[in-house]
Short mmCIF file of C-alpha atoms in Angstrom, two decimals:
data_model
loop_
_atom_site.label_atom_id
_atom_site.label_comp_id
_atom_site.label_asym_id
_atom_site.label_seq_id
_atom_site.Cartn_x
_atom_site.Cartn_y
_atom_site.Cartn_z
CA MET A 1 123.65 -97.24 146.47
CA LYS A 2 121.14 -98.36 143.59
CA ARG A 3 117.60 -97.77 143.45
CA ILE A 4 115.20 -99.51 141.06
CA THR A 5 111.62 -98.09 140.27
CA ILE A 6 109.07 -100.27 139.05
CA ILE A 7 107.03 -98.83 136.20
CA LEU A 8 104.85 -102.03 135.02
CA LEU A 9 104.57 -105.77 136.28
CA LEU A 10 102.57 -107.52 133.41
CA CYS A 11 102.40 -110.89 133.01
CA LEU A 12 101.91 -112.18 129.41
CA ALA A 13 101.22 -116.39 131.12
CA SER A 14 97.54 -117.25 129.06
CA ALA A 15 95.07 -119.60 131.72
CA ALA A 16 93.14 -120.63 128.69
CA VAL A 17 96.37 -122.40 127.07
CA ALA A 18 97.33 -125.41 129.31
CA GLN A 19 101.03 -125.15 127.71
CA ALA A 20 101.35 -121.10 127.60
CA PRO A 21 104.43 -120.05 128.38
CA ARG A 22 104.67 -118.71 132.08
CA THR A 23 106.24 -115.52 132.07
CA MET A 24 106.50 -111.91 133.18
CA ASN A 25 107.60 -108.99 131.96
CA PHE A 26 108.83 -106.87 133.80
CA GLN A 27 110.08 -102.70 133.35
CA GLY A 28 111.71 -100.54 135.10
CA THR A 29 114.39 -97.31 135.65
CA LEU A 30 117.84 -97.96 137.37
CA ALA A 31 118.91 -94.74 138.74
CA ASP A 32 121.32 -93.86 141.53
CA GLY A 33 120.94 -92.85 145.56
CA GLY A 34 120.14 -89.08 144.37
CA GLY A 35 117.40 -90.05 141.80
CA THR A 36 119.86 -90.19 138.90
CA THR A 37 119.29 -92.76 135.63
CA LEU A 38 122.43 -94.83 135.36
CA PRO A 39 124.27 -94.14 132.07
CA ASP A 40 122.94 -96.45 129.08
CA ALA A 41 124.86 -99.88 129.82
CA SER A 42 124.33 -103.48 129.75
CA TYR A 43 124.07 -104.59 133.80
CA ASN A 44 123.61 -107.65 135.33
CA LEU A 45 120.55 -108.16 137.64
CA THR A 46 119.11 -110.77 139.93
CA PHE A 47 115.42 -111.63 140.17
CA ARG A 48 114.31 -113.79 143.37
CA LEU A 49 110.31 -113.91 144.39
CA TRP A 50 109.92 -114.29 147.98
CA ASP A 51 107.25 -115.38 149.86
CA ALA A 52 107.65 -112.69 152.66
CA ASP A 53 108.37 -108.55 152.20
CA VAL A 54 111.47 -109.27 154.88
CA GLY A 55 112.99 -112.57 155.56
CA GLY A 56 111.03 -115.79 154.36
CA SER A 57 112.28 -118.04 151.53
CA ILE A 58 113.41 -117.44 148.02
CA LEU A 59 111.18 -119.60 146.09
CA TRP A 60 112.74 -118.80 142.50
CA THR A 61 115.67 -116.25 140.99
CA GLU A 62 116.75 -115.78 137.72
CA ALA A 63 119.86 -113.97 136.63
CA ARG A 64 119.57 -111.64 133.74
CA VAL A 65 122.03 -109.25 131.66
CA VAL A 66 119.08 -106.20 130.69
CA THR A 67 120.21 -103.04 128.50
CA VAL A 68 119.01 -99.87 130.23
CA ASP A 69 118.25 -96.92 127.64
CA ALA A 70 117.54 -93.77 128.92
CA GLY A 71 117.63 -95.19 132.65
CA ILE A 72 114.79 -97.71 131.29
CA PHE A 73 114.90 -101.79 130.72
CA THR A 74 112.51 -104.10 130.69
CA VAL A 75 112.99 -108.16 131.02
CA VAL A 76 110.43 -111.19 130.74
CA LEU A 77 111.17 -112.55 133.55
CA GLY A 78 111.03 -116.59 132.69
CA GLU A 79 112.85 -116.52 130.11
CA THR A 80 115.54 -118.33 131.56
CA THR A 81 114.24 -120.10 134.71
CA PRO A 82 110.37 -121.21 134.57
CA LEU A 83 107.73 -119.60 136.75
CA LEU A 84 106.53 -122.80 138.32
CA LEU A 85 104.71 -121.99 140.95
CA PRO A 86 101.28 -122.39 141.92
CA PHE A 87 101.13 -118.89 142.49
CA ASP A 88 98.32 -119.58 144.87
CA GLN A 89 99.96 -116.88 147.85
CA PRO A 90 101.31 -113.48 147.82
CA TYR A 91 104.76 -113.00 146.58
CA TRP A 92 107.13 -110.48 147.00
CA LEU A 93 110.34 -109.65 143.64
CA GLY A 94 113.37 -109.00 144.93
CA VAL A 95 116.20 -107.10 142.49
CA GLN A 96 119.87 -107.11 143.08
CA VAL A 97 122.16 -104.92 141.21
CA GLY A 98 125.39 -106.80 140.46
CA GLY A 99 127.66 -107.43 143.09
CA ASP A 100 125.30 -105.03 145.48
CA ALA A 101 123.19 -106.08 148.52
CA GLU A 102 118.91 -106.70 147.15
CA LEU A 103 117.24 -103.64 146.75
CA SER A 104 114.90 -102.69 149.17
CA PRO A 105 112.10 -102.40 149.58
CA ARG A 106 110.73 -105.89 147.42
CA SER A 107 108.17 -105.57 145.31
CA PRO A 108 104.40 -107.70 145.81
CA LEU A 109 103.12 -109.03 142.75
CA THR A 110 99.76 -107.25 141.39
CA ALA A 111 96.87 -109.51 140.15
CA MET A 112 98.22 -110.53 137.20
CA PRO A 113 100.72 -112.94 137.69
CA TYR A 114 97.83 -115.31 139.72
CA ALA A 115 96.36 -115.48 136.64
CA MET A 116 98.74 -118.61 135.62
CA ASN A 117 96.77 -120.12 138.58
CA VAL A 118 93.59 -120.27 136.67
CA ALA A 119 92.88 -123.78 135.66
CA ASP A 120 90.86 -124.90 132.29
CA GLY A 121 87.25 -123.76 131.90
CA ALA A 122 87.25 -121.78 135.14
CA VAL A 123 84.99 -119.31 135.54
CA VAL A 124 86.49 -115.57 135.20
CA GLN A 125 85.12 -113.26 137.29
CA SER A 126 87.20 -109.94 137.10
CA LEU A 127 87.98 -108.56 133.58
CA ASN A 128 90.81 -105.76 133.14
CA GLY A 129 90.27 -105.74 136.33
CA ARG A 130 87.41 -105.08 136.98
CA VAL A 131 84.58 -107.10 138.86
CA ASP A 132 81.84 -105.31 138.41
CA ASP A 133 78.51 -105.90 135.58
CA LEU A 134 80.84 -105.76 131.88
CA SER A 135 79.49 -104.77 128.95
CA ILE A 136 80.84 -106.08 125.45
CA VAL A 137 80.23 -103.09 122.75
CA GLY A 138 81.20 -103.23 119.44
CA GLY A 139 83.17 -100.14 117.33
CA ALA A 140 82.82 -99.44 114.02
CA ASN A 141 81.72 -101.94 111.69
CA ILE A 142 81.66 -104.53 114.45
CA THR A 143 78.12 -106.41 115.90
CA VAL A 144 78.12 -108.32 119.23
CA ASN A 145 75.35 -110.81 119.78
CA THR A 146 74.18 -113.69 121.96
CA VAL A 147 72.83 -117.18 121.32
CA GLY A 148 72.40 -118.87 124.35
CA ASN A 149 75.48 -118.99 126.06
CA ASP A 150 77.98 -117.90 123.05
CA ILE A 151 78.83 -114.53 122.58
CA ILE A 152 79.25 -113.95 118.50
CA ILE A 153 81.57 -110.66 117.44
CA ASN A 154 81.24 -110.00 113.63
CA GLY A 155 82.63 -107.76 111.70
CA THR A 156 80.75 -106.19 108.20
CA GLY A 157 81.85 -103.18 106.02
CA ALA A 158 85.21 -102.63 105.25
CA LEU A 159 87.47 -103.20 108.25
CA THR A 160 90.68 -101.34 108.79
CA ASP A 161 93.48 -101.78 111.28
CA ALA A 162 96.30 -100.64 111.50
CA ASP A 163 98.35 -102.68 108.48
CA TRP A 164 94.53 -104.43 106.43
CA ASN A 165 91.98 -103.24 104.79
CA VAL A 166 89.25 -105.26 104.51
CA VAL A 167 86.14 -104.68 102.72
CA GLY A 168 84.13 -107.63 101.41
CA ASN A 169 85.91 -110.38 100.01
CA ASP A 170 89.16 -108.53 99.62
CA MET A 171 91.85 -107.74 101.45
CA THR A 172 94.63 -105.15 101.23
CA SER A 173 98.22 -104.05 102.69
CA ILE A 174 98.45 -100.81 104.41
CA PRO A 175 102.19 -99.79 104.90
CA VAL A 176 104.71 -99.80 102.11
CA GLY A 177 107.10 -102.63 103.59
CA ASN A 178 106.89 -106.85 103.16
CA VAL A 179 105.15 -109.18 104.16
CA GLY A 180 106.16 -112.97 105.34
CA ILE A 181 105.16 -116.18 106.27
CA GLY A 182 107.85 -117.68 108.02
CA ALA A 183 110.63 -115.66 107.47
CA ALA A 184 111.19 -112.89 110.03
CA VAL A 185 112.80 -110.51 107.85
CA PRO A 186 111.22 -110.64 104.48
CA ILE A 187 113.13 -109.23 101.17
CA SER A 188 110.11 -109.06 98.73
CA LYS A 189 106.65 -108.09 98.82
CA LEU A 190 105.63 -111.52 99.64
CA GLN A 191 108.28 -113.93 100.82
CA VAL A 192 106.58 -117.70 102.04
CA VAL A 193 109.31 -119.85 103.84
CA GLY A 194 108.10 -123.63 102.77
CA ASP A 195 105.26 -124.90 100.30
CA VAL A 196 103.18 -123.09 98.95
CA THR A 197 100.15 -124.21 97.03
CA ALA A 198 97.60 -123.60 94.74
CA GLY A 199 94.70 -125.14 93.74
CA ASP A 200 93.93 -128.66 95.74
CA ASP A 201 92.50 -132.58 93.58
CA ALA A 202 88.89 -130.79 92.18
CA THR A 203 90.28 -127.20 91.47
CA ALA A 204 93.12 -125.88 89.46
CA GLY A 205 95.20 -123.34 90.84
CA GLY A 206 97.60 -121.12 89.06
CA PHE A 207 99.96 -118.13 89.37
CA LEU A 208 99.87 -115.47 86.86
CA ALA A 209 102.75 -113.35 87.04
CA GLU A 210 101.78 -109.36 85.55
CA THR A 211 104.45 -108.33 82.71
CA GLY A 212 103.48 -104.43 83.54
CA PHE A 213 102.35 -103.70 80.21
CA GLY A 214 99.04 -105.97 80.44
CA PRO A 215 99.46 -109.87 79.32
CA GLN A 216 100.06 -112.13 82.20
CA SER A 217 102.84 -115.18 82.18
CA ILE A 218 101.06 -118.49 83.92
CA ILE A 219 102.87 -120.78 86.25
CA GLY A 220 100.67 -123.88 86.85
CA GLY A 221 97.01 -123.88 86.03
CA ALA A 222 95.14 -126.51 84.14
CA TYR A 223 96.51 -127.42 80.11
CA PHE A 224 93.06 -128.83 78.92
CA SER A 225 92.92 -131.86 81.04
CA ALA A 226 96.17 -133.25 80.73
CA GLY A 227 98.34 -131.05 83.28
CA SER A 228 99.75 -128.23 84.34
CA GLU A 229 101.74 -125.49 81.99
CA ILE A 230 104.18 -122.46 82.17
CA GLN A 231 103.78 -119.84 79.01
CA LEU A 232 106.15 -116.89 79.42
CA ARG A 233 104.80 -113.57 77.67
CA GLU A 234 106.92 -110.48 75.89
CA GLU A 235 104.79 -107.03 76.36
CA THR A 236 102.87 -107.05 73.07
CA GLY A 237 101.20 -110.43 74.71
CA PHE A 238 102.88 -113.22 72.41
CA THR A 239 103.87 -116.38 74.40
CA HIS A 240 107.84 -116.75 73.69
CA LEU A 241 107.76 -119.88 75.89
CA TYR A 242 105.79 -123.57 76.31
CA ALA A 243 106.54 -125.92 78.89
CA GLN A 244 103.40 -128.13 78.56
CA PRO A 245 102.09 -131.57 79.05
CA ASP A 246 102.22 -134.02 75.79
CA PHE A 247 99.23 -133.29 73.46
CA ASP A 248 99.76 -136.96 71.96
CA GLY A 249 99.95 -138.28 75.68
CA THR A 250 102.19 -138.63 78.46
CA GLY A 251 105.97 -137.22 78.32
CA GLY A 252 106.38 -133.32 77.84
CA PHE A 253 106.47 -130.31 75.46
CA PHE A 254 109.02 -126.93 75.29
CA GLN A 255 108.80 -124.65 73.04
CA VAL A 256 110.86 -121.06 72.87
CA THR A 257 109.27 -119.57 70.12
CA ALA A 258 110.85 -116.80 66.85
CA GLY A 259 108.13 -115.03 67.38
CA PRO A 260 104.56 -114.80 65.81
CA ALA A 261 105.72 -116.11 62.52
CA GLY A 262 108.03 -119.05 63.80
CA GLN A 263 107.93 -122.36 66.00
CA GLY A 264 111.44 -121.46 66.94
CA PHE A 265 113.73 -124.02 69.41
CA VAL A 266 111.26 -126.89 70.32
CA VAL A 267 111.12 -130.20 72.07
CA ASP A 268 109.05 -132.94 71.86
CA GLY A 269 109.40 -135.96 74.30
CA ASN A 270 106.82 -138.17 72.90
CA TYR A 271 106.98 -137.05 69.10
CA ASN A 272 102.72 -138.85 67.72
CA SER A 273 102.56 -140.70 70.65
CA THR A 274 105.87 -142.67 69.41
CA GLY A 275 107.39 -142.96 72.60
CA SER A 276 110.01 -140.87 71.16
CA ALA A 277 111.83 -137.32 71.27
CA ARG A 278 111.74 -135.03 68.46
CA ILE A 279 114.41 -131.60 68.12
CA SER A 280 113.33 -128.68 65.71
CA MET A 281 115.03 -125.91 65.18
CA SER A 282 113.47 -123.51 62.37
CA GLY A 283 114.88 -120.20 61.43
CA ALA A 284 114.08 -117.63 58.77
CA SER A 285 117.59 -119.05 56.40
CA SER A 286 117.88 -122.87 57.61
CA GLY A 287 116.79 -125.79 59.88
CA ALA A 288 117.31 -128.91 61.82
CA PHE A 289 115.79 -132.14 63.27
CA PHE A 290 116.67 -134.32 65.74
CA ARG A 291 114.34 -137.89 65.67
CA THR A 292 114.55 -140.74 67.93
CA ASP A 293 112.05 -142.37 66.31
CA LEU A 294 114.22 -143.09 63.29
CA ALA A 295 117.72 -144.07 62.09
CA GLY A 296 120.03 -144.20 60.09
CA ASN A 297 120.59 -140.50 57.92
CA ASP A 298 116.67 -139.71 58.16
CA ALA A 299 116.95 -139.00 61.79
CA VAL A 300 118.98 -136.06 61.35
CA VAL A 301 118.01 -133.45 59.02
CA LEU A 302 120.67 -130.57 58.91
CA PRO A 303 121.25 -127.18 56.79
CA VAL A 304 123.70 -127.33 53.92
CA ASP A 305 127.33 -126.98 54.72
CA ALA A 306 126.25 -126.93 58.18
CA VAL A 307 129.08 -129.70 59.51
CA TYR A 308 132.88 -127.65 59.30
CA ALA A 309 134.96 -130.71 58.04
CA ASN A 310 137.21 -130.88 61.14
CA GLU A 311 133.89 -131.11 63.17
CA ILE A 312 133.19 -134.50 60.91
CA LEU A 313 134.64 -137.83 64.04
CA ASP A 314 136.97 -139.54 62.08
CA GLU A 315 137.07 -138.30 58.65
CA PRO A 316 139.65 -138.61 55.83
CA GLY A 317 143.08 -136.93 56.39
CA VAL A 318 146.53 -136.65 54.21
CA ALA A 319 150.00 -136.69 55.47
CA SER A 320 152.66 -135.50 52.88
CA ASN A 321 156.46 -135.41 52.71
CA LEU A 322 158.62 -134.43 49.60
CA ALA A 323 162.84 -134.48 49.31
CA THR A 324 164.19 -132.66 45.82
CA GLY A 325 167.53 -135.34 45.36
CA PRO A 326 169.32 -136.40 43.94
CA ILE A 327 169.12 -139.72 46.11
CA LYS A 328 171.84 -142.20 44.63
CA LEU A 329 171.17 -145.49 43.92
CA SER A 330 172.50 -149.05 45.87
CA THR A 331 171.80 -152.66 45.11
CA SER A 332 170.00 -152.48 48.53
CA TYR A 333 166.03 -151.49 49.02
CA GLY A 334 166.67 -148.32 50.93
CA ALA A 335 163.89 -145.58 52.07
CA LEU A 336 164.10 -142.33 49.33
CA VAL A 337 161.40 -140.64 51.00
CA SER A 338 158.97 -141.44 54.63
CA GLN A 339 155.63 -139.91 56.03
CA THR A 340 154.29 -140.83 59.20
CA ILE A 341 150.64 -140.83 59.35
CA VAL A 342 148.23 -140.72 62.76
CA CYS A 343 145.51 -142.74 61.85
CA PRO A 344 142.27 -141.81 64.48
CA THR A 345 140.67 -145.52 64.10
CA ALA A 346 140.82 -148.52 61.85
CA GLY A 347 140.52 -148.48 58.40
CA TYR A 348 142.93 -148.05 54.91
CA VAL A 349 145.52 -145.51 54.32
CA TYR A 350 146.25 -144.38 49.96
CA VAL A 351 150.21 -143.93 49.51
CA GLN A 352 150.94 -142.61 46.60
CA ALA A 353 154.73 -141.89 45.27
CA THR A 354 156.31 -139.50 42.51
CA ALA A 355 160.04 -139.19 41.80
CA GLU A 356 162.21 -138.67 38.70
CA VAL A 357 164.13 -141.44 37.79
CA ASP A 358 167.64 -140.13 35.85
CA ILE A 359 169.66 -143.27 34.47
CA LEU A 360 173.83 -142.68 32.88
CA HIS A 361 173.34 -146.00 30.72
CA THR A 362 176.66 -147.44 29.15
CA ASN A 363 175.94 -149.49 25.91
CA GLY A 364 177.15 -153.16 26.37
CA THR A 365 175.74 -153.43 30.42
CA SER A 366 171.85 -153.39 31.08
CA SER A 367 170.26 -150.69 33.59
CA PHE A 368 167.29 -150.83 35.72
CA SER A 369 165.93 -149.92 39.14
CA THR A 370 162.64 -150.71 41.16
CA MET A 371 160.89 -148.64 43.32
CA GLY A 372 157.32 -148.42 44.79
CA VAL A 373 155.44 -148.25 48.38
CA SER A 374 155.92 -149.89 51.09
CA GLU A 375 155.62 -149.95 55.17
CA ASN A 376 159.09 -151.81 55.76
CA ALA A 377 161.92 -149.37 54.94
CA THR A 378 164.20 -152.13 53.13
CA THR A 379 161.61 -154.34 51.35
CA LEU A 380 158.91 -154.24 48.94
CA PRO A 381 155.59 -155.99 48.73
CA SER A 382 155.22 -157.85 45.77
CA ASN A 383 153.48 -155.97 43.94
CA GLN A 384 155.08 -153.10 43.95
CA ASP A 385 158.53 -153.95 42.48
CA GLN A 386 157.53 -151.12 39.62
CA SER A 387 160.78 -151.30 36.81
CA PHE A 388 162.73 -149.17 34.94
CA TYR A 389 164.71 -150.91 32.10
CA LEU A 390 166.93 -149.98 29.81
CA PRO A 391 168.41 -153.61 27.91
CA SER A 392 172.55 -154.05 26.93
CA ASN A 393 172.03 -152.91 23.24
CA ALA A 394 170.79 -149.61 24.57
CA VAL A 395 172.73 -146.48 23.55
CA SER A 396 174.75 -144.71 26.35
CA GLY A 397 173.45 -141.39 27.44
CA THR A 398 171.14 -140.34 30.26
CA TYR A 399 167.89 -141.69 30.33
CA LEU A 400 164.93 -139.96 32.05
CA THR A 401 161.67 -140.94 33.32
CA SER A 402 158.95 -140.95 35.88
CA HIS A 403 157.82 -143.21 38.82
CA SER A 404 154.58 -143.05 40.78
CA PRO A 405 153.60 -146.55 42.26
CA SER A 406 150.73 -146.65 44.79
CA GLY A 407 149.03 -148.84 47.43
CA MET A 408 146.32 -149.49 49.65
CA PHE A 409 147.48 -150.73 53.31
CA GLU A 410 144.23 -151.77 55.70
CA VAL A 411 145.61 -150.14 59.42
CA THR A 412 144.50 -149.63 62.77
CA ALA A 413 144.26 -146.99 65.16
CA GLY A 414 147.85 -144.85 65.77
CA ALA A 415 150.97 -144.15 64.11
CA HIS A 416 152.10 -146.01 60.09
CA THR A 417 155.13 -144.89 58.56
CA PHE A 418 154.99 -145.34 55.36
CA TYR A 419 157.71 -145.16 52.66
CA LEU A 420 159.38 -144.80 49.28
CA VAL A 421 161.76 -147.48 49.13
CA ALA A 422 163.87 -147.60 45.65
CA ARG A 423 167.04 -150.14 44.10
CA SER A 424 169.66 -150.05 41.30
CA SER A 425 169.93 -153.37 39.21
CA ASN A 426 173.92 -153.39 39.50
CA ALA A 427 176.85 -151.34 41.27
CA SER A 428 178.20 -150.10 38.26
CA VAL A 429 175.21 -147.95 36.74
CA ASP A 430 174.90 -144.85 37.78
CA ILE A 431 171.15 -143.71 38.73
CA ASP A 432 169.85 -140.82 40.78
CA ILE A 433 166.18 -139.94 41.56
CA TRP A 434 165.18 -136.32 41.79
CA ASP A 435 161.70 -134.52 42.46
CA MET A 436 160.15 -137.63 45.51
CA GLN A 437 156.76 -137.15 46.93
CA LEU A 438 155.02 -139.13 49.18
CA ASN A 439 151.01 -139.19 49.74
CA CYS A 440 149.43 -140.84 52.49
CA ILE A 441 145.51 -140.33 52.50
CA PHE A 442 143.15 -142.14 55.60
CA PHE A 443 139.74 -143.36 54.49
CA PRO A 444 138.01 -144.74 57.72
CA THR A 445 135.28 -146.76 55.54
CA ALA A 446 135.73 -149.15 52.77
CA TYR A 447 132.56 -149.75 50.28
CA GLY A 448 133.77 -152.68 47.95
CA GLY A 449 136.19 -155.62 48.85
CA VAL A 450 139.91 -154.22 49.65
CA THR A 451 142.72 -156.17 48.90
CA SER A 452 145.45 -154.41 50.81
CA THR A 453 149.50 -154.22 49.77
CA LYS A 454 151.05 -156.61 51.72
CA SER A 455 154.59 -155.76 53.18
CA GLY A 456 157.79 -158.03 52.18
CA GLN A 457 160.59 -158.66 49.44
CA ALA A 458 159.15 -159.03 46.03
CA ASP A 459 160.40 -161.77 45.15
CA VAL A 460 160.02 -161.90 41.50
CA ASP A 461 162.11 -160.28 38.87
CA GLN A 462 160.89 -160.12 35.81
CA PHE A 463 164.06 -159.22 33.86
CA SER A 464 164.86 -162.15 34.85
CA GLY A 465 163.69 -164.68 32.53
CA LYS A 466 160.28 -165.17 30.68
CA ILE A 467 157.68 -165.56 32.87
CA ALA A 468 154.09 -167.32 30.96
CA PRO A 469 151.93 -163.79 31.98
CA ALA A 470 148.36 -164.21 33.94
CA PRO A 471 145.16 -164.31 31.84
CA ALA A 472 142.58 -160.70 32.23
CA PRO A 473 139.90 -161.59 34.35
CA SER A 474 136.69 -162.98 32.61
CA ALA A 475 133.21 -162.30 32.76
CA ALA A 476 132.63 -164.14 36.01
CA ASP A 477 135.92 -162.99 37.38
CA LEU A 478 133.96 -159.58 36.89
CA ALA A 479 130.52 -159.96 37.94
CA ALA A 480 132.13 -161.63 41.16
CA GLU A 481 134.15 -158.91 41.98
CA ARG A 482 130.81 -156.72 42.06
CA ALA A 483 128.81 -159.04 44.04
CA ASP A 484 132.10 -159.75 46.85
CA SER A 485 132.13 -155.23 46.94
CA GLU A 486 128.34 -155.09 47.50
CA ALA A 487 128.07 -157.81 49.93
CA PHE A 488 130.71 -155.63 51.81
CA ALA A 489 128.83 -152.66 51.39
CA ARG A 490 125.97 -154.59 53.20
CA ASP A 491 127.42 -155.87 56.03
CA ARG A 492 129.49 -152.49 56.86
CA VAL A 493 125.84 -150.78 57.17
CA ASP A 494 124.23 -153.52 58.56
CA ARG A 495 127.06 -153.77 61.34
CA GLU A 496 126.93 -149.14 61.78
CA LEU A 497 123.00 -150.12 61.94
CA ALA A 498 123.74 -152.94 65.00
CA ALA A 499 125.67 -150.06 66.68
CA MET A 500 123.44 -147.63 66.64
CA ARG A 501 120.37 -149.90 68.39
CA ARG A 502 122.61 -150.06 70.65
CA GLN A 503 123.80 -146.81 71.37
CA LEU A 504 120.19 -145.97 71.78
CA GLU A 505 119.36 -148.94 73.74
CA GLN A 506 121.70 -147.83 76.30
CA LEU A 507 120.87 -144.19 75.87
CA GLN A 508 117.19 -145.34 76.54
CA SER A 509 118.18 -147.30 79.75
CA GLU A 510 119.85 -144.22 80.72
CA VAL A 511 116.94 -142.09 80.91
CA ASP A 512 114.58 -145.10 82.15
CA GLN A 513 117.07 -144.83 85.31
CA MET A 514 117.19 -140.87 85.42
CA ASN A 515 112.93 -141.24 85.01
CA GLY A 516 112.40 -143.81 87.36
CA ALA A 517 110.13 -146.78 86.56
CA ASP A 518 106.86 -145.33 86.70
CA GLY A 519 108.51 -142.14 84.79
CA SER A 520 108.85 -140.15 87.82
CA ARG A 521 111.46 -137.35 88.01
#
C-alpha cells in the first residue's frame, strides 16, 4: 500500500483582501507501506475535504497531477476547484493516490485555513498562533512608533536585504542578474514590458546613455523650449548625430556630422521658417543641396560633373548604320541603308547621311541621281531631292561626288526608322552608290522654333525646266524668326515650370496626408 506523510499545511489566503485567492499550500512525502519513498515521477492524486474524520460527507474535491522529487511533493489546493467553503467548522483532508483507496486516517485542518473566514475589519485575536500579549520590535535601522491607534514602522540609514541595498535616497541591486518589470525572464539588466515615462508636464525628463568613455548620449530631455531631442556622442565627447525640433519654428532638424570641422549630412524640415525642406551634404572635396523653397536650377546644386550621362532622364542619344556598297540605282526611289532609333519621349531626330556617288556618263545623254533622307523607304520629303547632274554635252567618263543630305524630324516616343533614299535619272545610266553612313540623333528639347522635315514624294524636278528663284529672306523675315524662337523658348520654360509646380503640389499633398491635418505623425 501507499501512504502520505503530511509535512506542511498552510493557507495563503488573506483576510484583509476581499478578492484574495482561496488556496492552501500542501506538502507531503509519498511512500509505500514499508515507508520507502516512491520513485521520482508524476502521480495522480485526488484531494477531498470531509466534514468528519470517518464517514461523513464530501464537501470539496480536486484531482491533480503532482511531481515527486526525492519522495516530496508540493501542491497548491484550490487552483483548479476554488475553496468556497465557509471554514466555520472542522474539516478533514483525505488523499487518494491513483485508483487506490483513499489513505487513512484523514488529516484535520489546522487553524491557518480558517483565517479565510475572517471578515474585513475583524479584530485579529492571534498572530502566528500566539494569543498572549504581543510586542512589535524593530530590527537593525528599523523604528516602531505608535501614534494613537496607528503603529508606524520606519527604516532609517542603510537598509539591506538579500536583493537591494538602500542608502539615503539611493537603492542598488545586490545580486548579479537582471531586473524585469512585466517581464518574467528579463534578458537585460533592466527589461520593461510596456511604456516608460521620463518627466511630466512640469519637468522634462530624458535618458542618458554612458558610452563607456565618459561622455553621455541624450535621448529625450529638453531642447530649449522647443521639445525633446536625441544626441549621440562618440568616445571623444563630440556629437555625431542630432535629431531635434526645428529651432526656426515647427518641424524637425536632423544632422549626421562629418566631425568637428564639417556639417556632414543635414535635413532642415523648416528651412529659415519657410515651411520648406532643405537637404545639404558637405565634404572635403564637394557638396550638394536640395531646397524645396526654390524652383528651377536654383533648387538643386550638385558638384561639377556629378551626373553621369546614363543617369539623365530622356537624354539625347544616337543610332547609326553603314553600308559599303556598291548599290546600283534604279529609276524608282529605294532605300540604300536604314536605321531605327527608339526615342524615350517625344522630341526630335536629326538624320544625317553621307555617300559617294559614281556616275558612268555617256556624252549625248543627261545623267543625274537624286538622294535624301526620309521616314519612308520609297519617297522623299519635298526638300530632300538633292541631285548630282551631268548635262548631255558633258564628256563621257566616270564622275565621282559625295552627298550629305540631312533632315530634322519631329517624333513621338517609341521606335522610328529612317532611310537614305535615292534614284537614277534613267535606266540607261550606270550610277553606283558607295560608302553609305546613316546617323540618327535624338533630342528631347527644342530651344527655338523647329520646322520639321515632312515626308512625301518630291514634287519638283529642278532639271525639267526653268524655275523662278525664291527671294532671300529679308531683315523682317530674320527678325520674325528670332522672335518666334525666343517665344518658343519662353513657352517651353513656362510649361516645364508649370509641370514642376504640379509635381510639388502633389508631393505636398502626399506629405500633408502622411502628417495629418494637424501636423501629427
